[in-house]
CSV table of C-alpha atoms in Angstrom, one decimal:
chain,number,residue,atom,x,y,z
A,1,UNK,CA,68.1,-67.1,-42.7
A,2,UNK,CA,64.6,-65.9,-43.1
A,3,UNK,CA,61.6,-67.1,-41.4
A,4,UNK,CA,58.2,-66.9,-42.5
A,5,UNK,CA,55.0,-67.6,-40.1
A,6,UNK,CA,51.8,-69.4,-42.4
A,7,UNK,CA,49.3,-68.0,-39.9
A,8,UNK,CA,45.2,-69.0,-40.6
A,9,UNK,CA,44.2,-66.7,-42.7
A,10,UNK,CA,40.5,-64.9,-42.3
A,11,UNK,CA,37.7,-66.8,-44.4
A,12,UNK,CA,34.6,-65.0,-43.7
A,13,UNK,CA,32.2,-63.0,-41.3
A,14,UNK,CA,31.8,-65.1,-38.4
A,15,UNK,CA,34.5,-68.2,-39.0
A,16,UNK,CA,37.1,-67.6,-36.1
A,17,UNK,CA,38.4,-71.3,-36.2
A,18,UNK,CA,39.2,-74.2,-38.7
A,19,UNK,CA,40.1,-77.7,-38.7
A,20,UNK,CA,43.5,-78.7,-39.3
A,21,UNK,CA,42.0,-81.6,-41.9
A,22,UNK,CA,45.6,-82.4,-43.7
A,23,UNK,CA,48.8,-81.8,-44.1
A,24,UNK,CA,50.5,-81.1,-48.1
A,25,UNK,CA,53.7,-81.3,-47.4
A,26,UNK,CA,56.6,-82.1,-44.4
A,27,UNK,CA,59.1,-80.4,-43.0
A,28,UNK,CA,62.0,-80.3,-45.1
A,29,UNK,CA,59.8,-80.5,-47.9
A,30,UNK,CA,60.3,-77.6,-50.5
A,31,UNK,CA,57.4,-74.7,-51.1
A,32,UNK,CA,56.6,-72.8,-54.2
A,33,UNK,CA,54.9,-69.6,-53.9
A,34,UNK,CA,51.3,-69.7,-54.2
A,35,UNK,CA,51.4,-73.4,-53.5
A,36,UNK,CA,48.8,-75.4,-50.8
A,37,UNK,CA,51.1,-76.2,-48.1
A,38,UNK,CA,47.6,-77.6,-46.0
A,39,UNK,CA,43.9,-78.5,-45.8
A,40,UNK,CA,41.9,-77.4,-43.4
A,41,UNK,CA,38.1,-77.4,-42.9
A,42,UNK,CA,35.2,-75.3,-41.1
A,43,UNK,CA,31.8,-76.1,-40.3
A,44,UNK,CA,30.5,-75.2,-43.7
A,45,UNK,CA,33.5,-75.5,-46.2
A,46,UNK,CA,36.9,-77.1,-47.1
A,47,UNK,CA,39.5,-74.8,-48.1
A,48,UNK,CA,43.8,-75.0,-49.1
A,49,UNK,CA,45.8,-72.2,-47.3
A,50,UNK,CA,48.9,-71.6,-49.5
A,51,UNK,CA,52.1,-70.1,-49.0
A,52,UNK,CA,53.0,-66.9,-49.7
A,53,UNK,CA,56.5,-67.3,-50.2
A,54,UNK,CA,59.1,-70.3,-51.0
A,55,UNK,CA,61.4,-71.9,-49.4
A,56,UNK,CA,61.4,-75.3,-47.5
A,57,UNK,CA,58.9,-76.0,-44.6
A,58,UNK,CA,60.7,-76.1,-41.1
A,59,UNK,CA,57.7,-76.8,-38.5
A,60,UNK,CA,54.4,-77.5,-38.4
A,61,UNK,CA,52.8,-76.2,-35.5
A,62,UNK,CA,49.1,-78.0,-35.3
A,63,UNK,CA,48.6,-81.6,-36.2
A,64,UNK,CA,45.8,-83.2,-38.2
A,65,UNK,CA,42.6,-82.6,-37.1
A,66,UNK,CA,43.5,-79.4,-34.2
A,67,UNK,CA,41.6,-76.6,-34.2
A,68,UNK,CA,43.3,-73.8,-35.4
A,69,UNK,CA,41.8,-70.2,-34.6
A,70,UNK,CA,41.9,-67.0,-37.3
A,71,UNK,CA,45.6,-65.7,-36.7
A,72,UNK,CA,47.6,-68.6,-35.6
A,73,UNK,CA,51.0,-69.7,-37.0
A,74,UNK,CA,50.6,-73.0,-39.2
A,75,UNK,CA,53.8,-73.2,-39.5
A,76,UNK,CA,57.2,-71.8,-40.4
A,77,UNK,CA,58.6,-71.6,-43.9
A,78,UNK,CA,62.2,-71.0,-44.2
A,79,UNK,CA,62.7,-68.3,-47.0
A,80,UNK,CA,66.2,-69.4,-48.1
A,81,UNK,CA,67.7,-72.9,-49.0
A,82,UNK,CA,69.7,-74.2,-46.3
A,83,UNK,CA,71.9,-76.9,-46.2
A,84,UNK,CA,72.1,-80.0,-43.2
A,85,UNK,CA,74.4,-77.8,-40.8
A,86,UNK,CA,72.1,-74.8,-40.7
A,87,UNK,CA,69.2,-77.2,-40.4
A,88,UNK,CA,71.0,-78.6,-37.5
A,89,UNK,CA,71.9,-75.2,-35.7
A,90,UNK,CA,68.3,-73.8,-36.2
A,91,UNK,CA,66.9,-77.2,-34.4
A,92,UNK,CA,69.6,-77.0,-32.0
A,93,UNK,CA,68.3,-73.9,-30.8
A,94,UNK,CA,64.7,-75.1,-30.8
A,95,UNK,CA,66.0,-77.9,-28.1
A,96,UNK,CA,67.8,-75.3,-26.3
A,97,UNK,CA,64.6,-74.3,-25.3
A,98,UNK,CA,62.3,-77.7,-25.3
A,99,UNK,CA,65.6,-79.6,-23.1
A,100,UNK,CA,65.4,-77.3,-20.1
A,101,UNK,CA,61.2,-77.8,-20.0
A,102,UNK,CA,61.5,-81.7,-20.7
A,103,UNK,CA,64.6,-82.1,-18.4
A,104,UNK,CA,62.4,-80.1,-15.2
A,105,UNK,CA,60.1,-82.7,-15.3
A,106,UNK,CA,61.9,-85.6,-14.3
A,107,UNK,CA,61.5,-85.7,-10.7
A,108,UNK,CA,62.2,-89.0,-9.4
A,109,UNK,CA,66.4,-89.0,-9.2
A,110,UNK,CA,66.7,-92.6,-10.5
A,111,UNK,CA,64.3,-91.6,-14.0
A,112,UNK,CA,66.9,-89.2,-14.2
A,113,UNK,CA,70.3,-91.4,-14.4
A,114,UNK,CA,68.2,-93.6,-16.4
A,115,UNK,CA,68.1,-90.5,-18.7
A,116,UNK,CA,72.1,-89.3,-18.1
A,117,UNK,CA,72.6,-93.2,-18.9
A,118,UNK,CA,71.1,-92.9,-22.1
A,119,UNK,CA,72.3,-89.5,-23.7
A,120,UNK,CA,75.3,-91.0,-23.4
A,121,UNK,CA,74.5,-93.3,-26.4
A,122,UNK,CA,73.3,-91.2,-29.4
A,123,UNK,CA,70.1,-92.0,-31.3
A,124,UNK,CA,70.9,-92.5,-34.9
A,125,UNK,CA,68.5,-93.1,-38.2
A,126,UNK,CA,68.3,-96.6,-39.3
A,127,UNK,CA,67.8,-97.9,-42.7
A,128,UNK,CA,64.2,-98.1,-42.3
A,129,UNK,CA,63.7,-94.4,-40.7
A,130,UNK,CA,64.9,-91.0,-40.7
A,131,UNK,CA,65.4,-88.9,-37.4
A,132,UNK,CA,65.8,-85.4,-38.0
A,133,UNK,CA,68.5,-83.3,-35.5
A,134,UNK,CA,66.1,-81.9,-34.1
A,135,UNK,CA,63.6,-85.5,-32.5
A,136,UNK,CA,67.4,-87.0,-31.8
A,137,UNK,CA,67.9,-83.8,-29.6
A,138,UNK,CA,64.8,-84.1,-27.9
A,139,UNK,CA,65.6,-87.8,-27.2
A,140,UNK,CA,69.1,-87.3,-26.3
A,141,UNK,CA,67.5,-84.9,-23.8
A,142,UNK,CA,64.8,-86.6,-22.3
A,143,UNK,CA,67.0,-90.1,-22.3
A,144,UNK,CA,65.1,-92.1,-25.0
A,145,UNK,CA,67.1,-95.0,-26.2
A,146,UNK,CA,67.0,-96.0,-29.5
A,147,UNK,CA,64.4,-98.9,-29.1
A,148,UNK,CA,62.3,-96.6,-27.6
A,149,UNK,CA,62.4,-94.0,-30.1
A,150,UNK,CA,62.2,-96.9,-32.8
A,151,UNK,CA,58.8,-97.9,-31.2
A,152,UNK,CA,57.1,-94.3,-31.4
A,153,UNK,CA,54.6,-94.4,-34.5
A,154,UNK,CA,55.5,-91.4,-36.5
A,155,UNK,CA,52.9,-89.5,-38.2
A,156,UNK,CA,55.1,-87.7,-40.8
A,157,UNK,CA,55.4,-88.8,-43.9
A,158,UNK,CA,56.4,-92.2,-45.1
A,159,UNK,CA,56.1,-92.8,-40.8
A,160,UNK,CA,59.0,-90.3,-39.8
A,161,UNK,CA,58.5,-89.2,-35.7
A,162,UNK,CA,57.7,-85.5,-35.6
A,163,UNK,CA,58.4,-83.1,-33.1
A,164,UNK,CA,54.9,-83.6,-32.2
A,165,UNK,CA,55.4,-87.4,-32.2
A,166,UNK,CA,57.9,-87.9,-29.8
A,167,UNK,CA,56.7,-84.6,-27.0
A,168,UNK,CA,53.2,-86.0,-27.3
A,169,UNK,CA,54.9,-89.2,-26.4
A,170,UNK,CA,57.1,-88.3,-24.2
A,171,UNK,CA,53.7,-86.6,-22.4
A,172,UNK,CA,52.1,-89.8,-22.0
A,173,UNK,CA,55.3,-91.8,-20.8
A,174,UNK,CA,54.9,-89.4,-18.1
A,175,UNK,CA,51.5,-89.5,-17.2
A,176,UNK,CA,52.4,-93.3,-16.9
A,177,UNK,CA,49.5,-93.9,-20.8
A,178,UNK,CA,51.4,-95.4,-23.0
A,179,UNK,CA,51.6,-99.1,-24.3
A,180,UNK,CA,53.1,-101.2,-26.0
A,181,UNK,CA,52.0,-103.1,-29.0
A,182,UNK,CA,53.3,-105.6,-31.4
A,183,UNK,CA,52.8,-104.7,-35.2
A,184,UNK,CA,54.3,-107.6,-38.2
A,185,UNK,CA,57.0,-108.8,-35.4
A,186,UNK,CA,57.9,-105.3,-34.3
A,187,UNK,CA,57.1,-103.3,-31.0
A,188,UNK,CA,55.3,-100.6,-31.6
A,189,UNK,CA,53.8,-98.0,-28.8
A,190,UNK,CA,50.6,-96.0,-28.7
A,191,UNK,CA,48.4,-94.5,-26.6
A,192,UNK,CA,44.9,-95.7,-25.7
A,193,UNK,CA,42.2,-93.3,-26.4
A,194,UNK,CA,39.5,-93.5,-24.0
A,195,UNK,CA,35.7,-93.9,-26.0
A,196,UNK,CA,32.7,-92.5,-24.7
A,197,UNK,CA,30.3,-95.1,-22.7
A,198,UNK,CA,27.0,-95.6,-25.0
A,199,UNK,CA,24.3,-97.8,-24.8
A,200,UNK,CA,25.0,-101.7,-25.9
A,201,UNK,CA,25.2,-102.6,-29.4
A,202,UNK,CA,24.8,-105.9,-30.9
A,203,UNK,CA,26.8,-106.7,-33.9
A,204,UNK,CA,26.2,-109.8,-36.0
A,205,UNK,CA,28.9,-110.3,-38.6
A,206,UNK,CA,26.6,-109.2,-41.1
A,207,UNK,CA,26.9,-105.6,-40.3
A,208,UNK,CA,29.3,-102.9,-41.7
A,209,UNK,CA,30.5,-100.6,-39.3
A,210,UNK,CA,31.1,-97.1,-41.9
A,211,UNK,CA,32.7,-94.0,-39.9
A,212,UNK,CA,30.7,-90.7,-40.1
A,213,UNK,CA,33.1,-88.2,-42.3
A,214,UNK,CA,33.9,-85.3,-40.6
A,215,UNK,CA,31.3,-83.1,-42.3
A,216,UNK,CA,28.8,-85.4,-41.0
A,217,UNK,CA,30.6,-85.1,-37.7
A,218,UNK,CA,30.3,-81.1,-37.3
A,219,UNK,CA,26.2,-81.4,-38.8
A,220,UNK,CA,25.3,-84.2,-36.1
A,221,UNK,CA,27.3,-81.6,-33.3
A,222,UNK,CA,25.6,-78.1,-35.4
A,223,UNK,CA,21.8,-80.1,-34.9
A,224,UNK,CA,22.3,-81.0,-31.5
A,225,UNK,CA,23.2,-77.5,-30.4
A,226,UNK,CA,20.5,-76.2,-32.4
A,227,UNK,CA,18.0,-78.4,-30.4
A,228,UNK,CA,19.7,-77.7,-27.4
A,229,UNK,CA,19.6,-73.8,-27.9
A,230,UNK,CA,16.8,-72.8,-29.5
A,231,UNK,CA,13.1,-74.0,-28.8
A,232,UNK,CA,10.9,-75.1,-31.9
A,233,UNK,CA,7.9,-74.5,-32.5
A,234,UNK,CA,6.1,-75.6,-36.6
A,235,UNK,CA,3.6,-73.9,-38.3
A,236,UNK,CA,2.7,-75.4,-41.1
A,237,UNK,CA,0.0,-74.1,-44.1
A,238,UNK,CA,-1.3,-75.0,-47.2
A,239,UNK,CA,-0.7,-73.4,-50.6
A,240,UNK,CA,-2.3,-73.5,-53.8
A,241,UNK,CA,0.7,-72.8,-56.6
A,242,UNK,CA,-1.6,-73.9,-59.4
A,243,UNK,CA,-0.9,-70.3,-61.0
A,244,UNK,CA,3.0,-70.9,-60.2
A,245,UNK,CA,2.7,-74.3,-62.0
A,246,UNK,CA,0.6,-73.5,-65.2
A,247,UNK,CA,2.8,-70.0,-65.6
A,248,UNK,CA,6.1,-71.4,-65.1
A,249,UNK,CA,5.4,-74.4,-67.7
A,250,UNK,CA,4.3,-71.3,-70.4
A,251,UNK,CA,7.7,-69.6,-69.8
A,252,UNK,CA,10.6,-72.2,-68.9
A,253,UNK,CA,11.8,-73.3,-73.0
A,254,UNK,CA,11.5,-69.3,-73.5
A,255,UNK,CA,13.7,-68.4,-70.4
A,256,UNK,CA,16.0,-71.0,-71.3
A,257,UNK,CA,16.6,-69.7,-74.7
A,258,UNK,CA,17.1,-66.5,-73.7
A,259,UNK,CA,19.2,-66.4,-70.3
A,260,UNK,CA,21.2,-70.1,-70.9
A,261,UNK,CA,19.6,-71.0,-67.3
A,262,UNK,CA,16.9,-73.6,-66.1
A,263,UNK,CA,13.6,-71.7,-64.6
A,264,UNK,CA,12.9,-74.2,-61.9
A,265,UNK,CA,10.5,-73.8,-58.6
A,266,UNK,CA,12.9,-72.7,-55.9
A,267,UNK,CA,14.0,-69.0,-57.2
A,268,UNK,CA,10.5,-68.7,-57.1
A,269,UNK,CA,9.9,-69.6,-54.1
A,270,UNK,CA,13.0,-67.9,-52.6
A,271,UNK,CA,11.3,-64.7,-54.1
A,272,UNK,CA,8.5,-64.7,-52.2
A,273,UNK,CA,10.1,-65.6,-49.1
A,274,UNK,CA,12.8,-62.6,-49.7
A,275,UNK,CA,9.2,-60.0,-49.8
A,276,UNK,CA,7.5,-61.5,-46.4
A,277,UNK,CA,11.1,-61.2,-45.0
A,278,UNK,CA,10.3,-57.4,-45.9
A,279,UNK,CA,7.0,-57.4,-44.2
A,280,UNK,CA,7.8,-59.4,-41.3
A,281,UNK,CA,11.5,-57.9,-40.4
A,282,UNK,CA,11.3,-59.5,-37.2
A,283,UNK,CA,12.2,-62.8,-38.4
A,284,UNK,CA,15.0,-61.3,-40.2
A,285,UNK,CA,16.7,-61.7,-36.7
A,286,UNK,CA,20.0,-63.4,-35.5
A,287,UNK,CA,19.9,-63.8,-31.8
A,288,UNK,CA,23.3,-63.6,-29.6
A,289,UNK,CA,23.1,-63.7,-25.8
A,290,UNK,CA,19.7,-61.8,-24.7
A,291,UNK,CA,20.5,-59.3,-27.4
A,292,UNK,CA,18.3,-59.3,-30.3
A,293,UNK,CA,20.2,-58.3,-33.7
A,294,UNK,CA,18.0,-57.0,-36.6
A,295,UNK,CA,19.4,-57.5,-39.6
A,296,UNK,CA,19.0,-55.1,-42.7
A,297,UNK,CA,20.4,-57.4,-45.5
A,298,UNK,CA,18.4,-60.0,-46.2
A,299,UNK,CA,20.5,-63.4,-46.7
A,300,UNK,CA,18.8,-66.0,-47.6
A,301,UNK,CA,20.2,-69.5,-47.3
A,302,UNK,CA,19.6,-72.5,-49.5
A,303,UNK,CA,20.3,-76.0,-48.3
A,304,UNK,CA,21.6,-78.2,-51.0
A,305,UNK,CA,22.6,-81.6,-51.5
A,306,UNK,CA,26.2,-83.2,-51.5
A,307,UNK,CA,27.1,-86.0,-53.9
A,308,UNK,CA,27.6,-88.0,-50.3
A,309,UNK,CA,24.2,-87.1,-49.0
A,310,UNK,CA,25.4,-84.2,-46.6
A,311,UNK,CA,23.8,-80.6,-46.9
A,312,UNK,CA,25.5,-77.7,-47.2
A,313,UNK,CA,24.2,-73.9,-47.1
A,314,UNK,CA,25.4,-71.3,-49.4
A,315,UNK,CA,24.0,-67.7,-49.0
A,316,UNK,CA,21.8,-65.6,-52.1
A,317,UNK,CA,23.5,-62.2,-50.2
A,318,UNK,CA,20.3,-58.8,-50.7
A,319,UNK,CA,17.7,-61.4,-52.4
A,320,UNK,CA,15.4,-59.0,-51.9
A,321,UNK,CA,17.0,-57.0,-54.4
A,322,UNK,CA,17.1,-59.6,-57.0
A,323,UNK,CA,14.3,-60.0,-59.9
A,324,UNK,CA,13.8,-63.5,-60.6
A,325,UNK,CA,15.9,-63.7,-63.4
A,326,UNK,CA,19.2,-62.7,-61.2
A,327,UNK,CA,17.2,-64.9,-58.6
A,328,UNK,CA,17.3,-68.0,-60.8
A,329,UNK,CA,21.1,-67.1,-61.9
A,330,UNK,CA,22.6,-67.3,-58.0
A,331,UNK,CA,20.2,-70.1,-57.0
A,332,UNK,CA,21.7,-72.5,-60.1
A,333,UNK,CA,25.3,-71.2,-60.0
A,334,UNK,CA,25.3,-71.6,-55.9
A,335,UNK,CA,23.6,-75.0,-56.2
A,336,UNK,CA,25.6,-76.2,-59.0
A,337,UNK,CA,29.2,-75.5,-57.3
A,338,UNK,CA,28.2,-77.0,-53.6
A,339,UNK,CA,27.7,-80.4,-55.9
A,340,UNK,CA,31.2,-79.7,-57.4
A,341,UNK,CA,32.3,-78.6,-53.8
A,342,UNK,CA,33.8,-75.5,-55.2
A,343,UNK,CA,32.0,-73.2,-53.0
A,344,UNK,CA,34.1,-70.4,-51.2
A,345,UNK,CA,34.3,-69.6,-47.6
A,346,UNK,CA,32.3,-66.0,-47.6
A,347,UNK,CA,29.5,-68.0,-49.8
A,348,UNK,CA,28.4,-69.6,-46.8
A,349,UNK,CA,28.8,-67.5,-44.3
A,350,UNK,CA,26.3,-64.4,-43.0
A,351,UNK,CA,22.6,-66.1,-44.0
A,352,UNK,CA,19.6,-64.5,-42.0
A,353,UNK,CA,17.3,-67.1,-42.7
A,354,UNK,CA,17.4,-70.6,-44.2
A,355,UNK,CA,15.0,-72.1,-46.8
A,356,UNK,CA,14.9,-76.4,-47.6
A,357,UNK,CA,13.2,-78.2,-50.6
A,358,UNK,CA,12.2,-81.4,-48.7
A,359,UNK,CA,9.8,-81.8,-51.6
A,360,UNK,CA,12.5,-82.5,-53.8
A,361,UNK,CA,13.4,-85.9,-52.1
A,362,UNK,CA,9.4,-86.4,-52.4
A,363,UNK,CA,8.4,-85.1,-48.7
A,364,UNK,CA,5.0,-83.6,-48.6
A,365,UNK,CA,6.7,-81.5,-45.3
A,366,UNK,CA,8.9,-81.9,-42.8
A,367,UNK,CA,10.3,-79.9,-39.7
A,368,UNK,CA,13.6,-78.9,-40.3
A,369,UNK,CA,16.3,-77.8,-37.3
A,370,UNK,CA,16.8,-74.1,-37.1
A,371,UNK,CA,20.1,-73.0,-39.0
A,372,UNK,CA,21.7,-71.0,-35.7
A,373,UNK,CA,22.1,-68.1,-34.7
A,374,UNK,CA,19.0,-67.6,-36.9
A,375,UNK,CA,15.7,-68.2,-35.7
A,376,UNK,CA,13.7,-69.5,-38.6
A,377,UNK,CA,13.6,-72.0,-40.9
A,378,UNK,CA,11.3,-72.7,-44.1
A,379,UNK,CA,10.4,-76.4,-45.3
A,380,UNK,CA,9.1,-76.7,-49.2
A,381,UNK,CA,7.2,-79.4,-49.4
A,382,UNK,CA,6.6,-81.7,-52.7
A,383,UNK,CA,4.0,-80.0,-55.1
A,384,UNK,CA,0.8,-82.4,-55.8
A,385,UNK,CA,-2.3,-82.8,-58.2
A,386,UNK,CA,-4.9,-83.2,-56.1
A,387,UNK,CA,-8.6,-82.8,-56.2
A,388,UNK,CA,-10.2,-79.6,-54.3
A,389,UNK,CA,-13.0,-77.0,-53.2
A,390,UNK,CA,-12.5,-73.7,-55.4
A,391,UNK,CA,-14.7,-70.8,-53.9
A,392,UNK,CA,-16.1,-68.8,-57.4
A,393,UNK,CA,-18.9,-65.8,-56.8
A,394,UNK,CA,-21.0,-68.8,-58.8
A,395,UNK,CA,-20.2,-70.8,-56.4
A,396,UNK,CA,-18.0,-73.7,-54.9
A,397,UNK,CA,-16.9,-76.3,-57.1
A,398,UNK,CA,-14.1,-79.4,-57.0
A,399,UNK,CA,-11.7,-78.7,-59.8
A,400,UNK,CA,-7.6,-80.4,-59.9
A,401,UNK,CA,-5.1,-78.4,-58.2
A,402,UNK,CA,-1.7,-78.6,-57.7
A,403,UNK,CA,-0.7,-77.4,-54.0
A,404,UNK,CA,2.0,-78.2,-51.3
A,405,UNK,CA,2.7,-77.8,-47.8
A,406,UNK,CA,4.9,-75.0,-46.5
A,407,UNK,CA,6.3,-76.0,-42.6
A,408,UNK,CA,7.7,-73.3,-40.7
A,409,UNK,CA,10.3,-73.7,-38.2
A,410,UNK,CA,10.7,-70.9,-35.6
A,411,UNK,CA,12.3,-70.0,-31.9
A,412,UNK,CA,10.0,-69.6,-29.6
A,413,UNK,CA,12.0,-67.9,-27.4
A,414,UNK,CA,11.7,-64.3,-29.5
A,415,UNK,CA,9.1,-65.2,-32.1
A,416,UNK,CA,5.6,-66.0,-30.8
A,417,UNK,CA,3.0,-67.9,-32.2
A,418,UNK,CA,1.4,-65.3,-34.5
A,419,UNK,CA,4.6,-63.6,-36.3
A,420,UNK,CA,5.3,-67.3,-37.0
A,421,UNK,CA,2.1,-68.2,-38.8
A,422,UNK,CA,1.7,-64.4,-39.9
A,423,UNK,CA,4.7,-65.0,-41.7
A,424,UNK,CA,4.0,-68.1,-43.8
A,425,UNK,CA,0.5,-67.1,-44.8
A,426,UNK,CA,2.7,-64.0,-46.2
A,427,UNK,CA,4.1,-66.5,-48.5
A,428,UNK,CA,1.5,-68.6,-49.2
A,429,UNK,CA,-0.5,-65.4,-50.2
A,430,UNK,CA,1.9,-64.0,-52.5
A,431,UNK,CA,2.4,-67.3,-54.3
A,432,UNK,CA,-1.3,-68.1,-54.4
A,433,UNK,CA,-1.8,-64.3,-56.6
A,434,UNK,CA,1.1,-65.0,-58.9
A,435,UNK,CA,0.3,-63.6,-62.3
A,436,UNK,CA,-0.3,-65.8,-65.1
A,437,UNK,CA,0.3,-63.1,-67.5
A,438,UNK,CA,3.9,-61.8,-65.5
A,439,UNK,CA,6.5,-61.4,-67.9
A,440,UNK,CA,10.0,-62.2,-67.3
């Protein structure tokens, strides 16, 4: 019969490895073509990998939440229907080749008549669980009894011990880990898995204890390194946008009309950052090792908000190239499917430099963590109506303005002091001499 191997396929520039988040379907379980057979996750999006052919799953080879790296076999799909007997032969030769490994390793002579003891009495399935040839191999082989293997929690479905199951448990048997606990009158046996030493914590019983998701997870571990990499220096300036403000409010009803999209602050914004990106190439840098990679695209990233509170960063890929109305169309089509979580792989990978609307969540500024392996990072902050010294050839004067704060996050380590606040002061001139009259 046919074998098929469901390797990880490639999702992107950069992304090597994924997360193993969920398994679709068991072994023994039938597969259509073109259907999810897994989830898996990486550090920026969640994603199905379906099979390319059917036929009935045989063996998984990663369990839930393994790290799986670009390449690597899933699992094995058996292209043609098979009935119990062929299942049994093809597991039977599996154990030809797990028996002699498990076998090697008992070393102490009594463990081993304990074991010839026991493989004289066959393992069978109960009424309340199925063993497949292949786990009743593996225990006839390693002398499990049947109490024993009744004890093993199984992570297949509806409970059943996997192949994984019963060598992971045979591992820790023999590393002398495993326990036993009682479950609703039954014996059940687990491994303990050691937690890291903290400092105290006092819980009343008024607290709720709520465990981080795994997207939270990999941002806690992806801001850590980033602290821990790169060294961060702000900059921050301030930014008249009255001439933004008054000129946007003129054109949004017409721009809506016309191009079905909302005209809102950040493709503006993202505009001007995509120019001084132009003038100041230098910050348009990714940095691996000592070497320093220049970038010619320019990538801009764009944080946005999950339904759950978590960020994610889909890329605008050449927003330098964009006018503002293809500008406006990626920023609300890129923002609007990372709420739906419908973003693909490639969409958030290859960014050269990250922009934030802190102002959005009513920040004035803020000092966000460097996106790596970039090495700058821009924080918008809210836009206010406040009262201020305008410079005229009559004279100064106090007239209402509406400004905001830009803060500028940057790595010290290759961008000094004055590229950082040359850059920002790029921005804030550019917005500051918007055209009132520009037509769009």
């Amino acid at each position: 019969m046919g074998k098929f191997e469901l390797t990880l396929p490639k999702m992107g520039e950069s992304v090597a490895e994924a997360t193993i988040t969920s398994w679709l379907k068991e072994v023994g379980d039938t597969v259509e073509l073109d259907e999810a057979v897994l989830e898996i996750a990486t550090d920026k999006v969640d994603s199905e990998v379906p099979s390319d052919v059917e036929g009935v799953l045989i063996e998984k080879r990663f369990n839930i939440d393994d790290i799986a790296q670009v390449g690597q076999v899933l699992a094995v799909i058996e292209t043609e229907d098979g009935d119990d007997a062929s299942e049994t032969s093809t597991e039977t030769t599996q154990i030809e080749t797990v028996a002699p490994e498990i076998i090697s390793q008992l070393s102490d002579s009594v463990e081993h008549a304990k074991a010839i003891a026991v493989a004289n009495t066959p393992v069978v399935s109960n009424g309340e669980r199925f063993y497949s040839p292949l786990v009743k191999n593996i225990a006839k082989a390693e002398g499990i009894s049947q109490e024993e293997l009744d004890g093993i929690l199984g992570t297949g479905k509806e409970g059943r011990v996997t192949k994984n199951d019963i060598l992971d448990y045979i591992a820790k048997r023999t590393n002398g880990t495993v326990t036993a606990v009682k479950t609703q009158g039954n014996t059940k046996l687990k491994t303990p898995t050691p937690e890291k030493v903290g400092p105290p914590v006092v819980l009343s019983g008024e607290d709720e204890i709520i465990e981080m998701t795994r997207m939270g997870k990999l941002i806690s571990q992806h801001m850590t390194d980033s602290l821990q990499t790169s060294a961060h220096v702000q900059s921050f300036i301030e930014v008249d946008v009255t001439n933004v403000w008054n000129w946007r409010a003129k054109v949004k009803t017409e721009f809506e009309q016309r191009e079905g999209e909302k005209l809102t602050f950040t493709p503006i914004f993202m505009e001007a950052v995509a120019k001084a990106l132009r003038e100041h190439p230098m910050l348009n840098i990714v940095l691996k090792g000592d070497k320093i990679i220049k970038k010619k695209a320019i990538n801009l990233s764009m944080a946005a908000a999950l339904p759950n509170g978590d960020l994610i960063v889909p890329v605008i890929k050449h927003a330098d190239q964009l006018n503002l109305v293809g500008m406006t169309k990626q920023v609300n089509d890129l923002a609007h499917r990372a709420r739906m979580q419908d973003l693909k792989p490639d969409e958030v990978q290859g960014g050269t430099y990250t922009v934030t609307n802190v102002g959005s969540f009513g920040s004035l500024m803020g000092t966000p963590i460097i996106n790596q392996p970039q090495v700058g990072i821009l924080a918008i902050g809210a836009i206010r109506k406040v009262p201020a010294v305008i410079e005229t050839p009559q004279g100064d004067f106090v007239g209402i303005r509406y400004r905001m704060f830009l803060s500028h996050s940057f790595d010290h380590r290759v961008v000094n002091g004055a590229l950082g606040g040359m850059f920002i002061k790029t921005v804030k001139d550019y917005l500051e001499a918007w055209d009132i009259n520009r037509e769009v």
